[in-house]
């Protein structure tokens, strides 16, 4: 599936995906890191545009951020460089890349374009980070890492489809 136009990375932007549509730096991040051993999957609990706005707002009192936001239509926005720590999950920020998705943990389905975009993004990230594997040991939900406070991305997130497609992509098959 060819969903995106490949792009050149803007000067100074360090990301593993050639399919990122926009660079809109969030306000909150800290320090650099050398090892990424987890991807953390989130839902915005609202629209992707609201999420992006929140990450760029001085009203964001929790100072939260994520590396990427994937919209309902499949548009990918990078908010924090992968080499920098984003603030998206307590206790795992220094070893993880956070991917937010427009929508909520309670929704029944997720748009095909969004799932295809996040699968390709996750594949690109796994390919460029030797400590990541295309499996559920490396790719976690926010709820798994912070179960007392979070439920995202929810019971209907299509884990089986995404993990199978990502595994095929990492091994060189087209998805």
Short mmCIF file of C-alpha atoms in Angstrom, two decimals:
data_model
loop_
_atom_site.label_atom_id
_atom_site.label_comp_id
_atom_site.label_asym_id
_atom_site.label_seq_id
_atom_site.Cartn_x
_atom_site.Cartn_y
_atom_site.Cartn_z
CA UNK A 1 0.00 0.00 0.00
CA UNK A 2 1.52 3.27 -1.04
CA UNK A 3 -0.16 5.79 1.24
CA UNK A 4 2.50 8.43 1.49
CA UNK A 5 4.76 10.50 -0.63
CA UNK A 6 8.32 9.87 0.52
CA UNK A 7 9.93 13.03 1.81
CA UNK A 8 13.33 14.30 2.67
CA UNK A 9 13.81 15.00 6.34
CA UNK A 10 14.08 18.68 7.20
CA UNK A 11 17.59 19.69 8.23
CA UNK A 12 18.15 18.91 11.88
CA UNK A 13 15.23 16.49 12.18
CA UNK A 14 16.25 13.03 13.27
CA UNK A 15 13.55 10.47 12.71
CA UNK A 16 13.54 6.98 11.29
CA UNK A 17 10.51 7.33 9.06
CA UNK A 18 10.44 8.75 5.56
CA UNK A 19 6.65 8.92 5.86
CA UNK A 20 6.33 11.70 8.41
CA UNK A 21 4.15 14.45 6.98
CA UNK A 22 4.91 17.30 9.36
CA UNK A 23 7.38 18.45 11.99
CA UNK A 24 5.66 20.48 14.70
CA UNK A 25 7.88 20.56 17.76
CA UNK A 26 6.16 20.04 21.07
CA UNK A 27 7.17 22.16 24.04
CA UNK A 28 8.06 19.44 26.51
CA UNK A 29 10.97 17.01 26.28
CA UNK A 30 14.18 16.41 28.13
CA UNK A 31 17.67 15.18 27.41
CA UNK A 32 18.94 12.76 24.86
CA UNK A 33 19.11 9.00 25.01
CA UNK A 34 21.05 6.26 23.30
CA UNK A 35 18.83 3.17 23.58
CA UNK A 36 15.20 2.69 22.62
CA UNK A 37 13.78 -0.63 23.77
CA UNK A 38 10.01 0.04 23.65
CA UNK A 39 7.35 1.63 21.53
CA UNK A 40 4.36 2.85 23.54
CA UNK A 41 0.98 3.10 21.84
CA UNK A 42 -1.45 5.77 23.05
CA UNK A 43 -4.77 7.27 22.04
CA UNK A 44 -5.27 11.00 22.38
CA UNK A 45 -8.72 10.61 23.97
CA UNK A 46 -9.81 13.16 21.41
CA UNK A 47 -8.84 14.34 17.96
CA UNK A 48 -5.28 14.29 16.70
CA UNK A 49 -5.43 18.06 16.12
CA UNK A 50 -6.43 18.57 19.76
CA UNK A 51 -3.54 16.37 20.85
CA UNK A 52 -1.04 18.30 18.73
CA UNK A 53 -2.40 21.56 20.10
CA UNK A 54 -2.06 20.31 23.67
CA UNK A 55 1.56 19.24 23.15
CA UNK A 56 2.32 22.75 21.84
CA UNK A 57 0.38 24.60 24.56
CA UNK A 58 1.79 26.41 27.57
CA UNK A 59 -1.45 25.35 29.33
CA UNK A 60 -0.20 21.72 29.26
CA UNK A 61 0.41 21.63 33.01
CA UNK A 62 1.44 17.96 32.98
CA UNK A 63 4.11 18.86 30.39
CA UNK A 64 3.20 15.76 28.40
CA UNK A 65 4.51 15.03 24.93
CA UNK A 66 4.95 12.21 22.42
CA UNK A 67 7.30 11.62 19.55
CA UNK A 68 4.54 11.16 16.98
CA UNK A 69 0.82 11.77 16.51
CA UNK A 70 -1.03 9.71 13.90
CA UNK A 71 -4.28 11.29 12.75
CA UNK A 72 -7.49 9.49 11.97
CA UNK A 73 -6.76 10.04 8.25
CA UNK A 74 -3.22 8.60 8.55
CA UNK A 75 -1.28 11.87 8.67
CA UNK A 76 1.84 11.53 10.82
CA UNK A 77 3.16 14.51 12.76
CA UNK A 78 6.47 14.32 14.58
CA UNK A 79 6.52 16.33 17.80
CA UNK A 80 9.81 15.24 19.42
CA UNK A 81 13.00 13.90 17.83
CA UNK A 82 13.46 10.18 18.49
CA UNK A 83 16.88 10.87 20.02
CA UNK A 84 15.23 13.04 22.71
CA UNK A 85 13.08 11.93 25.66
CA UNK A 86 9.37 12.71 25.36
CA UNK A 87 7.06 12.73 28.42
CA UNK A 88 4.37 10.16 27.62
CA UNK A 89 4.50 7.29 30.15
CA UNK A 90 5.75 7.41 33.73
CA UNK A 91 8.82 5.25 34.31
CA UNK A 92 9.51 4.42 30.65
CA UNK A 93 10.17 7.76 28.96
CA UNK A 94 13.95 7.34 28.79
CA UNK A 95 13.75 4.02 26.90
CA UNK A 96 10.68 4.46 24.74
CA UNK A 97 9.20 6.22 21.74
CA UNK A 98 5.60 7.35 22.20
CA UNK A 99 3.04 7.25 19.39
CA UNK A 100 -0.30 8.96 20.00
CA UNK A 101 -3.34 8.24 17.82
CA UNK A 102 -6.36 10.43 17.27
CA UNK A 103 -9.36 8.75 18.87
CA UNK A 104 -10.21 7.20 22.19
CA UNK A 105 -9.71 3.96 24.09
CA UNK A 106 -13.46 3.37 24.08
CA UNK A 107 -14.00 3.41 20.33
CA UNK A 108 -15.06 0.19 18.57
CA UNK A 109 -12.83 0.47 15.49
CA UNK A 110 -9.97 2.56 14.18
CA UNK A 111 -9.75 3.94 10.63
CA UNK A 112 -7.85 1.81 8.12
CA UNK A 113 -5.69 4.76 7.03
CA UNK A 114 -4.61 5.36 10.64
CA UNK A 115 -3.75 1.69 11.21
CA UNK A 116 -1.81 1.46 7.96
CA UNK A 117 0.13 4.64 8.78
CA UNK A 118 1.03 3.58 12.31
CA UNK A 119 2.07 0.12 11.10
CA UNK A 120 4.50 1.64 8.60
CA UNK A 121 5.78 4.14 11.16
CA UNK A 122 6.33 1.40 13.76
CA UNK A 123 8.08 -0.74 11.14
CA UNK A 124 10.45 2.10 10.27
CA UNK A 125 11.21 2.75 13.94
CA UNK A 126 11.86 -0.94 14.69
CA UNK A 127 14.14 -1.24 11.64
CA UNK A 128 16.26 1.69 12.82
CA UNK A 129 16.56 0.65 16.50
CA UNK A 130 18.47 -2.57 17.11
CA UNK A 131 16.99 -3.04 20.61
CA UNK A 132 13.41 -3.17 19.26
CA UNK A 133 11.67 -6.25 17.90
CA UNK A 134 8.34 -6.42 16.05
CA UNK A 135 6.58 -8.14 18.94
CA UNK A 136 4.50 -7.34 22.00
CA UNK A 137 7.56 -7.45 24.27
CA UNK A 138 8.84 -4.31 22.53
CA UNK A 139 5.52 -2.70 21.56
CA UNK A 140 3.29 -1.90 24.52
CA UNK A 141 0.06 -0.14 25.24
CA UNK A 142 0.04 2.81 27.61
CA UNK A 143 -2.34 0.75 29.77
CA UNK A 144 0.18 -2.10 30.13
CA UNK A 145 2.84 0.25 31.48
CA UNK A 146 0.56 2.42 33.65
CA UNK A 147 -2.45 0.18 34.42
CA UNK A 148 -3.66 2.06 37.47
CA UNK A 149 -4.15 5.30 35.51
CA UNK A 150 -4.54 4.49 31.79
CA UNK A 151 -6.65 2.30 29.49
CA UNK A 152 -5.37 3.38 26.07
CA UNK A 153 -5.31 2.43 23.29
CA UNK A 154 -8.25 0.29 24.42
CA UNK A 155 -9.63 -3.20 24.01
CA UNK A 156 -10.40 -2.76 20.31
CA UNK A 157 -6.94 -1.69 19.18
CA UNK A 158 -6.08 -4.14 16.34
CA UNK A 159 -2.92 -5.60 17.87
CA UNK A 160 -2.96 -8.87 15.90
CA UNK A 161 -3.24 -7.12 12.53
CA UNK A 162 -0.64 -4.47 13.34
CA UNK A 163 1.91 -6.90 14.78
CA UNK A 164 1.56 -9.32 11.84
CA UNK A 165 1.86 -6.52 9.26
CA UNK A 166 4.76 -4.90 11.11
CA UNK A 167 6.59 -8.21 11.35
CA UNK A 168 6.16 -8.72 7.60
CA UNK A 169 7.39 -5.20 6.94
CA UNK A 170 10.47 -5.57 9.16
CA UNK A 171 11.33 -8.85 7.40
CA UNK A 172 11.15 -7.12 4.02
CA UNK A 173 7.64 -7.95 2.84
CA UNK A 174 5.42 -5.12 1.65
CA UNK A 175 2.32 -4.38 3.71
#
